[in-house]
XYZ file of C-alpha atoms in Angstrom:
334
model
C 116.651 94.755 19.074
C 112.945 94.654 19.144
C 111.064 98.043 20.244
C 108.697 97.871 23.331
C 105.439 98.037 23.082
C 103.123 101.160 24.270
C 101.548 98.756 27.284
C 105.077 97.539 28.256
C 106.284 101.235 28.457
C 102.787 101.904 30.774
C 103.427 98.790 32.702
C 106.992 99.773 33.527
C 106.345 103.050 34.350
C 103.367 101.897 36.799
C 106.228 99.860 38.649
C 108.328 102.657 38.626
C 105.698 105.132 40.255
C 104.922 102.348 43.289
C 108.349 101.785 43.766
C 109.163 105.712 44.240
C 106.043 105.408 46.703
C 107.405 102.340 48.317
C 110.400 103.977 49.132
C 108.521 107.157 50.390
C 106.789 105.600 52.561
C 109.628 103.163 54.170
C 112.079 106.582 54.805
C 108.899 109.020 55.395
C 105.850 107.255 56.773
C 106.561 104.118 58.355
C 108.959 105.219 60.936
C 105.918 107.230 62.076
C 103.477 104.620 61.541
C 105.377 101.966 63.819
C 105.487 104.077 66.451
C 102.227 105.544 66.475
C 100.660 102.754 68.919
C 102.407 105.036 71.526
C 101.693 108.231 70.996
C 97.813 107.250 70.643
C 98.261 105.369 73.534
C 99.537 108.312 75.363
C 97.231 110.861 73.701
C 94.593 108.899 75.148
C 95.428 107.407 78.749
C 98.345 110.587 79.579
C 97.798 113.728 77.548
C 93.627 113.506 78.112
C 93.328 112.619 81.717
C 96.086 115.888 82.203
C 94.338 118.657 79.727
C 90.771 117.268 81.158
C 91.884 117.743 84.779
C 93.093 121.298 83.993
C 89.864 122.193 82.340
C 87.694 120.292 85.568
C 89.708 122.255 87.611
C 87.857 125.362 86.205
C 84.446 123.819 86.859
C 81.838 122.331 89.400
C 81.034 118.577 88.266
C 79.452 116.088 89.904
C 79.951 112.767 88.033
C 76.850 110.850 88.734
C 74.900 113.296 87.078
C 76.919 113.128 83.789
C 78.980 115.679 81.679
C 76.148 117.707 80.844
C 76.321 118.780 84.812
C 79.470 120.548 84.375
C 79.220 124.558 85.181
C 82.289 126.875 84.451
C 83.364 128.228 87.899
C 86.357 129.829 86.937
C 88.747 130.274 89.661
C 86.611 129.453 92.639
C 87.582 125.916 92.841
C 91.516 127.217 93.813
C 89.660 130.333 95.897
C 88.442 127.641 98.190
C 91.706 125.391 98.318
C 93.274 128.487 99.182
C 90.768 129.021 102.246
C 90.368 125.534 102.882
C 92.158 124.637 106.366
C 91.602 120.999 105.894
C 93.650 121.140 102.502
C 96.623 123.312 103.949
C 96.436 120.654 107.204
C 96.615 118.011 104.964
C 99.838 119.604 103.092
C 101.593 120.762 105.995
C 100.791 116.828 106.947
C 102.462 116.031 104.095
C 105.565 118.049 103.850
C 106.066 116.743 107.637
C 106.187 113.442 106.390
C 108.493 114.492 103.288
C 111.167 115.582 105.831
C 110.883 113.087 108.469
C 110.778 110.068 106.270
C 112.732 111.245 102.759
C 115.740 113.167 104.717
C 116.628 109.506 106.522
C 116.201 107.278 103.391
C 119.329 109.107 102.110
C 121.224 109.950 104.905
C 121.079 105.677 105.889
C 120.828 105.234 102.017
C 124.001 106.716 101.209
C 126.649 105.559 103.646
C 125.419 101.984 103.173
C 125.642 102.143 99.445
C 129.407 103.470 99.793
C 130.116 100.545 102.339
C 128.587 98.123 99.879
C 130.779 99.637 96.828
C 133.724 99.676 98.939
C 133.852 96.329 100.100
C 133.659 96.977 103.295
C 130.505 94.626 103.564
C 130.887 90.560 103.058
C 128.072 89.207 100.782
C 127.487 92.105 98.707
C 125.177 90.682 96.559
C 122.647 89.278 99.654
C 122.943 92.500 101.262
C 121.809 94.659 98.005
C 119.084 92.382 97.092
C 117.359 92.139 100.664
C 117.740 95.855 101.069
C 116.036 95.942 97.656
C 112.870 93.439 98.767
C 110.654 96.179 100.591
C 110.375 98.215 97.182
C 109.141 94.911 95.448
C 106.593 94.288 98.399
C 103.456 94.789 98.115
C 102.491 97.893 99.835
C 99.432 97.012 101.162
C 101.277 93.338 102.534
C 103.834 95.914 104.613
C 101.194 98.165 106.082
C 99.146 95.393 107.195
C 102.359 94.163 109.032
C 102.959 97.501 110.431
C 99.828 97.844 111.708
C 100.386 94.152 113.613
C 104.001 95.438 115.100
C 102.334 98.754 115.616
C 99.961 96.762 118.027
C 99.684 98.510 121.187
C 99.250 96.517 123.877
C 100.855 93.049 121.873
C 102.597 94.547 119.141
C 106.411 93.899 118.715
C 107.810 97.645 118.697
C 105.897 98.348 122.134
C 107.046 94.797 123.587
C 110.902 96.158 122.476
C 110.367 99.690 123.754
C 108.822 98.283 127.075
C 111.971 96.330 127.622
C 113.990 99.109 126.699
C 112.649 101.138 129.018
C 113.086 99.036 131.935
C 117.292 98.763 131.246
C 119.361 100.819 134.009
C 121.289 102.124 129.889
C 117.897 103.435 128.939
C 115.035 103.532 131.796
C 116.306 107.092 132.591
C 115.519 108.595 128.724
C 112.116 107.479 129.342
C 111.050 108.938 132.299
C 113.178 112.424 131.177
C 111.130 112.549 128.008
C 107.972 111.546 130.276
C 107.050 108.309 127.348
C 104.027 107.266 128.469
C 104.106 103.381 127.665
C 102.726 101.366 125.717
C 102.685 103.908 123.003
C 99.654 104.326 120.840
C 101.181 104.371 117.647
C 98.073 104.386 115.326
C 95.542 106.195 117.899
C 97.751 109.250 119.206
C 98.041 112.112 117.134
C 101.959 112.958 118.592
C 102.817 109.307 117.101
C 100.765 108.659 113.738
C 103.313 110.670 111.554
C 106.291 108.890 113.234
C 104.507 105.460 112.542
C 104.083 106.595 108.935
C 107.198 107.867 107.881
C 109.050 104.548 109.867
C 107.431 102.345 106.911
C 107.850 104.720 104.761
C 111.802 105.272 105.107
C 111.738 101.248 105.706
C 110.361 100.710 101.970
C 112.057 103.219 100.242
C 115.381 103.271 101.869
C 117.089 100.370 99.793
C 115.659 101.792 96.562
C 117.378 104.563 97.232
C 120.600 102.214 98.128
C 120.265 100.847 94.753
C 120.577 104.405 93.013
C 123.067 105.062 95.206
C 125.556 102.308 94.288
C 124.713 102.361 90.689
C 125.690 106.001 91.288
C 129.116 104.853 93.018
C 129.604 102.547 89.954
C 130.296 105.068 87.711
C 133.022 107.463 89.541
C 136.441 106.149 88.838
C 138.485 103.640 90.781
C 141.685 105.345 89.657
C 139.853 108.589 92.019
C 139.793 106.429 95.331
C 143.584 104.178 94.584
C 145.085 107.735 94.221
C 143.850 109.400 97.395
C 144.791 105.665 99.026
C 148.093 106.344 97.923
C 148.030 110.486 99.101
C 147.146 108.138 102.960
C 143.169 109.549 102.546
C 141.064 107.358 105.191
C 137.612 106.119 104.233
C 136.383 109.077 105.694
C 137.780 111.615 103.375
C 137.089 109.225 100.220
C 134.202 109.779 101.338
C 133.766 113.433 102.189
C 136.099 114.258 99.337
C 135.301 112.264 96.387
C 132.203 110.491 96.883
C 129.824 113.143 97.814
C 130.707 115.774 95.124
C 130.730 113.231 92.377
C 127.380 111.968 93.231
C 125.630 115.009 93.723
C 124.184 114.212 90.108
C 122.511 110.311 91.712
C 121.168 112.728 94.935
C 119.577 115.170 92.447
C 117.808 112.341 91.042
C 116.728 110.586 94.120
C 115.607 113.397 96.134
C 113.512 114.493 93.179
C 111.841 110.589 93.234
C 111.551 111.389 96.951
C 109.790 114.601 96.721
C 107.324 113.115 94.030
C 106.666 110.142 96.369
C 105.987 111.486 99.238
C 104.110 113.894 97.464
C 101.948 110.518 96.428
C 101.592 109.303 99.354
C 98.333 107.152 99.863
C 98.341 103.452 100.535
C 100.664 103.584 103.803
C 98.650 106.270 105.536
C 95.100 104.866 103.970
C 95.942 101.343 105.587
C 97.234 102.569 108.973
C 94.538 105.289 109.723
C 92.167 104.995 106.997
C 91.146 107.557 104.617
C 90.264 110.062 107.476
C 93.253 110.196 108.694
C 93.372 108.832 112.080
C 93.213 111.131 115.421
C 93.125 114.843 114.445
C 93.548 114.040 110.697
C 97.407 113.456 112.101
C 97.567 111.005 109.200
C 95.781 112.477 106.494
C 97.480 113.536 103.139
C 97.775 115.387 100.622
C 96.445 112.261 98.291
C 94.273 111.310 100.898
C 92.131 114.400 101.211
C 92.007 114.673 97.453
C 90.873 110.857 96.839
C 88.024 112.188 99.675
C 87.198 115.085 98.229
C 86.909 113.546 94.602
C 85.784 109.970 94.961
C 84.049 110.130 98.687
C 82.304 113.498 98.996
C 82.232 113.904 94.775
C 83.392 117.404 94.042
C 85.412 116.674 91.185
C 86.434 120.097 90.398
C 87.554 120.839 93.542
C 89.926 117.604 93.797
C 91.132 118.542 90.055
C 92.508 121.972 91.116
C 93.496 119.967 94.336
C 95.904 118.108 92.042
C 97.302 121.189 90.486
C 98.193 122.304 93.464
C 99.887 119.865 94.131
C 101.775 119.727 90.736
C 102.623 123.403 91.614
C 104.164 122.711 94.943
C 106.043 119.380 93.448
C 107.966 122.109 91.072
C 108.742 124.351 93.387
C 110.645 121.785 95.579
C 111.526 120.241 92.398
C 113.329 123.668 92.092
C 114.872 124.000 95.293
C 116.069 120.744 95.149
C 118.110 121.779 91.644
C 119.244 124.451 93.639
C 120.752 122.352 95.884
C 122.189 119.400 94.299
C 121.604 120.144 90.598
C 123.420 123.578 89.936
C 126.752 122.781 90.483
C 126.914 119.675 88.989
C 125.718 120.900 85.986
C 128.614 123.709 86.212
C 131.391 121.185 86.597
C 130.167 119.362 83.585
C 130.121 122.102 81.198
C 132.956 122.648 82.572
């Protein structure tokens, strides 16, 4: 057996060393490596846009005149949103539309989605997928239609309500309420909201029918065959069984809701513009801060704007969990 020589021994050992690294860095480093793309990605287009808009917030910047403009202003910036009656008009604007046009997304949303899981609809499948086809719309495509059926001498809502109104069935709701036809939908500030949140709930309702059902698909059918067989009616499957087992889905949705309408910018921007129509009836949250950022350039002003806004999306955030979240949360650590 022959001995090896001193630059075999070195050569082998060489190997040896880059193998041990090779190995190091397939359990230790690549993992890491592979995924990095993401996490630069995110440091640069998520977790910079957020800590810079918390440190604008904190100063006066206009952005035509470059960083070097930026002065520290401290707390001023939220001082003024505080005293600011357009940005508390624009909120309570907001949190209007939030109730009028998130609380009927779910209350249509969820009966329908129990009615599709049930069976109790023919042509399941059709049914789900047009419901679905607002979300998938192009928003600015809808509003643009709205604003043709919102039409107020030729549009198709006031030709419907018109005809309505002169039925014997109807006629006398009209003059009790004292409806003044047609109705200015887009020009009145009693009506602009109501426009709004109609093509609001009308996109968003079947997204929320979606959830719903995917929801439904996930409680037992052994829940529903037994209370058949106890002689529970449709009715108490449903006030019995479906509702507490998908408080979880409602937690979920609402929270999407609140965010959304929270958001909301291209329905009332096409429909009134970014002034909000007749007494700023229309104008946002998201509306007023686009202005006050990108129209009338106070940057800092529109960054603690945002914040705000982040701070009032937690709180209902909260209340929601309060609501819907709590309890299920008990039952399953339970």
């Amino acid at each position: 057996m022959s001995v090896p020589s001193l630059a075999h021994r070195q050569r082998d050992a060489v190997a040896s060393t880059l193998s041990a690294r090779w190995h190091v860095w397939q359990r230790r480093i690549a993992p890491y490596a592979f995924i990095s793309p993401f996490y630069v990605l995110f440091a640069i287009f998520g977790l910079f846009p957020l800590v810079f808009s918390l440190w604008l917030s904190f100063h006066n910047w206009n952005p035509v005149g470059g960083l070097g403009t930026m002065e520290w202003a401290g707390l001023d910036n939220y001082v003024y949103l505080a005293t600011d009656p357009w940005f508390w008009k624009a909120l309570g604007n907001t949190l209007v539309l939030l109730v009028i046009s998130g609380l009927p997304q779910h209350l249509v949303a969820i009966p329908l989605a129990f009615a599709l899981n049930a069976g109790l609809v023919r042509m399941r499948d059709f049914f789900t997928a047009a419901y679905f086809m607002p979300y998938i719309t192009s928003a600015v495509a809808v509003a643009l239609i709205f604003s043709t059926i919102y039409g107020t001498q030729y549009g198709i809502l006031n030709t419907v309500i018109r005809y309505l109104a002169s039925t014997r069935l109807l006629g006398w709701a009209f003059e009790a309420l004292d409806v003044r036809l047609p109705i200015n939908w887009l020009g009145s500030s009693a009506y602009i909201k109501p426009a709004i949140a109609i093509l609001v709930m009308w996109r968003w309702f079947g997204w929320n029918t979606v959830l719903y059902l995917t929801g439904l698909q996930t409680i037992p059918r052994e829940l529903y065959e037994a209370a058949m067989v106890d002689g529970a009616t449709t009715g108490q499957q449903f006030r019995w069984i479906t509702l507490p087992l998908l408080r979880p889905i409602m937690l979920f949705a609402v929270t999407l809701t609140i965010i959304g309408n929270m958001q909301l910018f291209d329905e009332p921007l096409i429909l009134v513009g970014t002034g909000g129509g007749t007494s700023q009836a229309g104008l946002t949250s998201a509306l007023y801060l686009y202005r006050t950022g990108f129209e009338w350039l106070y940057m800092g002003s529109a960054a603690a704007m945002s914040w705000a806004l982040v701070l009032v999306i937690g709180v209902l955030t909260l209340i929601n969990f309060r609501l819907f979240g709590r309890e299920s949360l008990q039952r399953r650590e339970g």
